[in-house]
Coordinates of C-alpha atoms and ligand atoms in Angstrom, one line a residue:
X1 CA -21.2 84.2 35.7
X2 CA -25.1 84.0 35.1
X3 CA -24.6 86.7 33.9
X4 CA -22.1 85.7 31.7
X5 CA -23.8 83.0 30.5
X6 CA -27.2 84.8 29.6
X7 CA -25.1 87.0 27.7
X8 CA -23.8 84.3 25.7
X9 CA -27.3 82.3 24.7
X10 CA -28.0 86.0 23.5
X11 CA -24.9 86.9 21.5
X12 CA -25.8 83.4 19.6
X13 CA -29.4 84.9 19.5
X14 CA -28.5 87.9 18.2
X15 CA -26.0 87.3 15.8
X16 CA -25.9 85.7 12.2
X17 CA -22.3 85.2 11.3
X18 CA -19.7 82.7 14.0
X19 CA -16.8 81.5 13.8
X20 CA -16.4 78.5 15.8
X21 CA -12.6 77.6 16.8
X22 CA -10.7 75.8 19.3
X23 CA -7.3 74.6 20.2
X24 CA -5.0 73.6 17.9
X25 CA -4.6 69.7 17.6
X26 CA -8.4 69.4 18.9
X27 CA -9.2 66.2 21.1
X28 CA -12.3 65.4 22.2
X29 CA -13.5 68.3 23.8
X30 CA -12.0 71.0 21.7
X31 CA -14.0 68.9 18.5
X32 CA -16.4 67.5 20.3
X33 CA -17.7 71.9 21.9
X34 CA -17.2 72.6 18.4
X35 CA -19.8 70.5 16.8
X36 CA -21.8 71.3 19.3
X37 CA -21.9 74.7 19.2
X38 CA -21.8 74.2 15.6
X39 CA -25.1 72.8 15.6
X40 CA -26.8 75.4 17.9
X41 CA -26.1 77.6 16.0
X42 CA -27.3 76.1 12.5
X43 CA -30.4 75.2 14.7
X44 CA -30.8 79.0 15.7
X45 CA -30.9 80.0 12.1
X46 CA -27.1 80.7 12.1
X47 CA -24.1 80.4 10.3
X48 CA -21.0 78.8 11.9
X49 CA -17.3 78.7 10.2
X50 CA -15.8 75.6 11.9
X51 CA -12.5 76.3 12.3
X52 CA -9.3 74.2 13.4
X53 CA -5.8 74.1 12.4
X54 CA -5.4 70.9 12.6
X55 CA -7.8 68.0 11.0
X56 CA -10.2 66.5 13.1
X57 CA -8.7 63.3 14.6
X58 CA -10.3 59.8 13.1
X59 CA -11.8 58.6 16.6
X60 CA -14.2 62.0 16.6
X61 CA -15.3 62.6 12.4
X62 CA -18.4 60.0 13.0
X63 CA -19.9 63.7 14.6
X64 CA -21.9 65.7 12.5
X65 CA -20.4 68.8 10.5
X66 CA -16.5 67.3 11.4
X67 CA -16.2 67.1 7.8
X68 CA -16.9 70.9 7.8
X69 CA -14.4 72.1 9.9
X70 CA -11.7 74.6 7.9
X71 CA -8.5 76.4 8.4
X72 CA -8.5 79.0 7.3
X73 CA -11.7 81.9 7.1
X74 CA -12.5 83.5 4.2
X75 CA -15.9 85.1 5.2
X76 CA -16.8 88.1 7.1
X77 CA -17.8 87.2 10.5
X78 CA -19.7 88.4 12.9
X79 CA -18.9 86.4 15.8
X80 CA -15.5 84.4 16.5
X81 CA -16.0 81.5 19.4
X82 CA -12.8 80.4 21.0
X83 CA -13.0 77.2 23.1
X84 CA -11.1 74.9 25.7
X85 CA -8.2 77.3 25.5
X86 CA -7.8 81.4 26.2
X87 CA -5.0 82.5 24.6
X88 CA -5.0 83.0 20.2
X89 CA -1.3 81.2 20.1
X90 CA -3.3 78.1 21.0
X91 CA -5.2 78.3 18.3
X92 CA -2.6 77.5 16.0
X93 CA -0.3 79.6 13.6
X94 CA -3.5 81.6 12.4
X95 CA -5.0 81.9 15.5
X96 CA -3.5 85.9 16.6
X97 CA -5.1 87.5 13.6
X98 CA -8.6 85.5 13.3
X99 CA -9.0 86.9 17.2
X100 CA -7.6 90.7 15.5
X101 CA -10.0 90.3 12.8
X102 CA -13.3 89.1 14.8
X103 CA -15.5 92.5 15.9
X104 CA -16.3 90.2 19.1
X105 CA -15.0 87.8 21.0
X106 CA -16.7 85.0 23.1
X107 CA -13.9 82.7 24.9
X108 CA -15.2 79.8 26.6
X109 CA -12.1 77.7 29.1
X110 CA -11.9 75.2 31.3
X111 CA -8.2 75.5 32.3
X112 CA -6.5 76.4 35.7
X113 CA -4.1 78.5 32.9
X114 CA -7.2 80.2 31.0
X115 CA -6.3 83.6 31.2
X116 CA -9.1 86.5 30.2
X117 CA -9.4 87.1 26.5
X118 CA -12.2 88.7 24.1
X119 CA -15.8 90.9 25.7
X120 CA -17.5 87.7 27.0
X121 CA -15.6 85.4 29.1
X122 CA -16.9 82.3 30.9
X123 CA -13.9 80.5 32.4
X124 CA -14.1 77.8 35.7
X125 CA -12.1 75.2 35.7
X126 CA -14.3 73.4 38.1
X127 CA -16.2 72.6 34.7
X128 CA -14.8 68.8 33.8
X129 CA -14.9 70.6 30.4
X130 CA -15.5 72.7 28.0
X131 CA -18.4 71.3 26.7
X132 CA -20.0 71.5 30.1
X133 CA -19.7 74.8 29.7
X134 CA -21.9 75.3 26.4
X135 CA -24.2 73.3 28.6
X136 CA -24.0 75.6 31.3
X137 CA -25.1 78.2 28.4
X138 CA -27.9 76.3 26.4
X139 CA -29.5 75.6 29.8
X140 CA -29.5 79.4 30.5
X141 CA -30.7 80.3 27.3
X142 CA -33.0 78.3 27.2
X143 CA -31.6 76.8 24.3
X144 CA -32.9 73.3 23.9
X145 CA -30.5 71.3 21.5
X146 CA -31.0 68.7 19.2
X147 CA -29.7 64.6 19.0
X148 CA -26.7 65.7 16.7
X149 CA -25.7 68.4 19.0
X150 CA -25.8 66.2 22.4
X151 CA -23.6 63.4 20.5
X152 CA -20.7 65.9 20.3
X153 CA -21.1 67.7 23.9
X154 CA -21.1 63.5 25.0
X155 CA -18.0 63.3 23.4
X156 CA -16.8 66.3 25.4
X157 CA -17.5 64.7 28.8
X158 CA -17.1 61.3 28.0
X159 CA -13.3 62.2 26.9
X160 CA -11.7 65.1 29.0
X161 CA -13.3 62.7 32.0
X162 CA -11.3 59.5 30.4
X163 CA -14.2 58.6 30.3
X164 CA -16.1 58.9 33.3
X165 CA -12.5 57.8 35.2
X166 CA -10.5 61.1 36.0
X167 CA -10.6 63.2 38.8
X168 CA -13.0 66.4 36.7
X169 CA -15.9 63.4 37.2
X170 CA -18.4 65.1 39.0
X171 CA -22.2 65.1 39.7
X172 CA -22.6 68.4 36.9
X173 CA -20.4 65.6 33.9
X174 CA -22.3 62.9 35.3
X175 CA -25.9 64.6 35.2
X176 CA -24.7 66.3 31.9
X177 CA -24.2 62.6 30.6
X178 CA -27.8 61.5 31.5
X179 CA -29.2 64.4 30.7
X180 CA -27.6 63.8 26.6
X181 CA -28.3 60.2 26.7
X182 CA -31.6 61.5 27.1
X183 CA -31.7 63.5 23.9
X184 CA -30.6 60.0 21.7
X185 CA -27.4 59.3 22.3
X186 CA -25.8 56.2 22.3
X187 CA -23.2 55.1 24.5
X188 CA -21.4 51.7 23.1
X189 CA -22.0 53.2 20.1
X190 CA -20.4 56.8 20.6
X191 CA -17.3 54.9 22.9
X192 CA -17.6 52.5 19.9
X193 CA -16.5 55.3 17.6
X194 CA -14.0 57.1 19.9
X195 CA -12.3 54.0 21.4
X196 CA -11.5 52.1 18.6
X197 CA -7.8 52.0 17.9
X198 CA -6.2 52.7 14.7
X199 CA -5.3 48.8 12.7
X200 CA -1.8 50.0 13.9
X201 CA -2.6 51.3 17.8
X202 CA -1.5 47.9 19.8
X203 CA 1.8 47.4 18.4
X204 CA 2.7 51.6 18.8
X205 CA 1.9 51.2 22.2
X206 CA 3.7 48.1 22.5
X207 CA 6.3 50.7 21.4
X208 CA 5.4 53.4 23.2
X209 CA 5.2 51.2 26.8
X210 CA 8.2 49.5 26.2
X211 CA 10.1 52.5 26.4
X212 CA 9.3 53.2 29.6
X213 CA 11.7 54.7 32.7
X214 CA 10.9 55.1 36.1
X215 CA 12.6 58.2 38.1
X216 CA 13.0 60.1 41.3
X217 CA 12.1 56.7 43.4
X218 CA 9.7 55.6 41.1
X219 CA 7.4 59.2 41.3
X220 CA 8.2 60.1 37.8
X221 CA 8.0 58.0 34.4
X222 CA 8.4 58.3 31.8
X223 CA 7.8 57.4 27.6
X224 CA 8.1 58.6 24.6
X225 CA 7.1 58.3 20.8
X226 CA 9.1 58.5 18.0
X227 CA 8.4 59.0 14.4
X228 CA 10.6 56.1 13.5
X229 CA 7.4 53.9 15.3
X230 CA 4.7 56.5 13.7
X231 CA 5.9 54.9 10.0
X232 CA 6.1 51.8 10.9
X233 CA 3.0 51.2 12.2
X234 CA 1.3 53.5 10.1
X235 CA -0.2 55.8 12.8
X236 CA -0.5 59.6 13.1
X237 CA 0.4 61.3 17.0
X238 CA -3.1 61.0 17.2
X239 CA -3.1 57.3 17.8
X240 CA -1.3 58.1 21.4
X241 CA -4.6 59.4 23.1
X242 CA -5.5 57.8 26.1
X243 CA -1.4 55.8 26.4
X244 CA -0.3 57.7 29.1
X245 CA -2.7 56.5 31.3
X246 CA -0.3 53.3 31.8
X247 CA 2.9 54.8 33.3
X248 CA 0.8 57.2 35.2
X249 CA -1.4 54.1 36.8
X250 CA 1.7 52.4 38.4
X251 CA 1.7 52.6 41.6
X252 CA 4.2 54.9 43.2
X253 CA 4.1 57.0 39.9
X254 CA 3.3 61.1 41.2
X255 CA 3.5 62.5 37.3
X256 CA 3.6 61.0 34.5
X257 CA 5.1 62.2 30.7
X258 CA 4.9 61.4 27.9
X259 CA 7.5 62.9 25.1
X260 CA 7.0 63.5 21.0
X261 CA 9.0 64.9 18.2
X262 CA 6.5 67.7 17.3
X263 CA 8.7 69.1 14.0
X264 CA 12.2 69.7 13.7
X265 CA 13.8 70.5 17.1
X266 CA 10.8 70.8 19.2
X267 CA 9.4 68.3 21.8
X268 CA 5.8 67.8 23.0
X269 CA 5.4 67.3 26.3
X270 CA 2.3 65.6 28.0
X271 CA 2.0 65.6 31.7
X272 CA -0.6 63.4 34.1
X273 CA 0.1 64.1 37.7
X274 CA -2.1 61.3 40.7
X275 CA -2.4 64.6 42.3
X276 CA 0.9 66.2 44.3
X277 CA 2.1 67.5 41.5
X278 CA 0.4 70.8 40.3
X279 CA 1.4 70.0 35.9
X280 CA -0.1 73.4 35.2
X281 CA 1.7 75.4 37.3
X282 CA 4.8 73.4 35.9
X283 CA 3.4 73.7 32.0
X284 CA 3.0 77.2 32.6
X285 CA 6.4 78.0 33.4
X286 CA 7.6 76.9 29.6
X287 CA 4.9 78.4 27.2
X288 CA 2.5 75.9 28.2
X289 CA -0.7 75.0 30.7
X290 CA -3.4 72.7 31.2
X291 CA -5.1 71.6 34.2
X292 CA -3.9 70.7 37.7
X293 CA -3.4 66.8 36.8
X294 CA -2.8 67.0 32.8
X295 CA -1.1 69.1 30.8
X296 CA 1.4 69.9 28.2
X297 CA 4.1 72.0 26.5
X298 CA 6.5 72.2 24.0
X299 CA 10.3 72.7 24.6
X300 CA 12.5 73.7 21.7
X301 CA 15.0 71.0 23.3
X302 CA 16.5 67.4 21.6
X303 CA 14.5 65.2 23.3
X304 CA 17.4 64.0 26.6
X305 CA 17.7 67.6 26.7
X306 CA 14.2 68.0 27.4
X307 CA 13.7 64.8 29.8
X308 CA 16.2 65.9 32.2
X309 CA 14.5 69.5 31.7
X310 CA 11.1 67.7 33.1
X311 CA 12.8 65.3 36.2
X312 CA 14.6 68.2 37.5
X313 CA 11.0 70.4 37.6
X314 CA 9.0 67.5 39.4
X315 CA 11.7 67.0 41.3
X316 CA 11.4 70.1 42.6
X317 CA 8.3 70.2 43.0
X318 CA 7.9 67.3 44.4
X319 CA 10.3 68.7 46.6
X320 CA 8.4 71.5 47.8
X321 CA 6.9 72.2 50.9
X322 CA 3.4 71.3 50.9
X323 CA 2.1 74.5 51.0
X324 CA 3.6 76.0 48.3
X325 CA 1.8 73.6 46.2
X326 CA -0.7 76.1 45.0
X327 CA -4.3 74.0 44.1
X328 CA -3.0 70.8 45.5
X329 CA -6.4 68.0 46.0
X330 CA -8.1 70.7 43.1
X331 CA -11.0 68.9 41.7
X332 CA -10.1 70.1 38.0
X333 CA -8.2 67.4 35.8
Ligands
AMP1 P1 -2.8 66.7 26.2 O1 -1.3 66.4 27.6 O2 -2.1 68.1 24.8 O3 -3.4 65.7 26.1 O4 -3.2 68.2 27.1 C1 -3.7 68.2 28.1 C2 -4.0 69.0 29.1 O5 -3.3 70.1 28.9 C3 -5.2 69.1 28.1 O6 -6.2 70.0 28.3 C4 -4.9 70.7 26.6 O7 -5.3 71.4 26.4 C5 -3.5 71.0 27.8 N1 -2.7 71.4 27.1 C6 -1.5 70.7 26.6 N2 -0.7 71.4 25.6 C7 -0.7 72.8 25.7 C8 -0.4 74.0 25.5 N3 0.7 73.9 25.0 N4 -0.2 75.2 26.1 C9 -1.3 75.2 26.3 N5 -2.9 73.9 27.2 C10 -1.5 73.0 26.7
MN2 MN1 -8.6 69.9 24.8
MN3 MN1 -11.1 70.7 27.7

């Protein structure tokens, strides 16, 4: 592992033109990792095109470089960094082409469902966030980071640990946060920026939470969002961030799911587990992925059929004997 970390450090020092990309519909780890690495490349004297298939969500736009993220790469480059995922398709519609075009691919991923990708890869499901993997690279390579990069890394670890509450919150995540505060990050200011609610956000939350239903003797909780809810509250899907923690927190619930329309006939399903069910394994069966306790997938089904499928799958996982629940109890989120 440490060999790979130093090797990634060498690539950072010895190359000049980079593309830094992360998964589509980026979360705080995807955005924070992209911007932190972009900033480090900038301070090392290189040039980085920051790529994402989707726009940077409002809560992360205060970060340095957020306005530089583009959804097309025209210029030639030497190295493509793939962050917080390791499948070309997770980069969005242009992902496969971008990977195919890249003279060299370096992937950093912490998902349980990560695949081998590129010439160099750092994959560790024990890392709380991709931001933690970047920090390991910077330390192994002796690369010092400034406050702007530190702020982006802080957002990565803050959001992927659910504000240091999820089971992936470990000593390394907290030590990283402390080190970043030492580099000038103001935790209260970042929390205010990241967790500020959109004007219609609470109304959206009320509408979404009022759809709560419990299934399987209270072990599965479902909530739904519809396009109509977004329209009426003038919000977007990114404003759903964190809502799934409420159904997950209901006493007795093992799995929580949030369903929303993606486009046309596709339903996007977010899954959270309280530990017994490996939702990454469930999601992977249908082309999705994630962590033991947090995963996502898309289903080309109508909402009712999607719900029935999730219920049947969760019932199957809950019923399985303990020995066949691979990875149960793993600390990865
Ligand atoms: P979400 O429910 O979208 O917040 O995602 C929870 C976790 O699962 C995150 O770590 C995502 O990166 C991962 N994830 C979500 N959707 C997918 C997918 N379609 N394929 C692979 N991983 C996913
Ligand atoms: Mn992510
Ligand atoms: Mn992540």
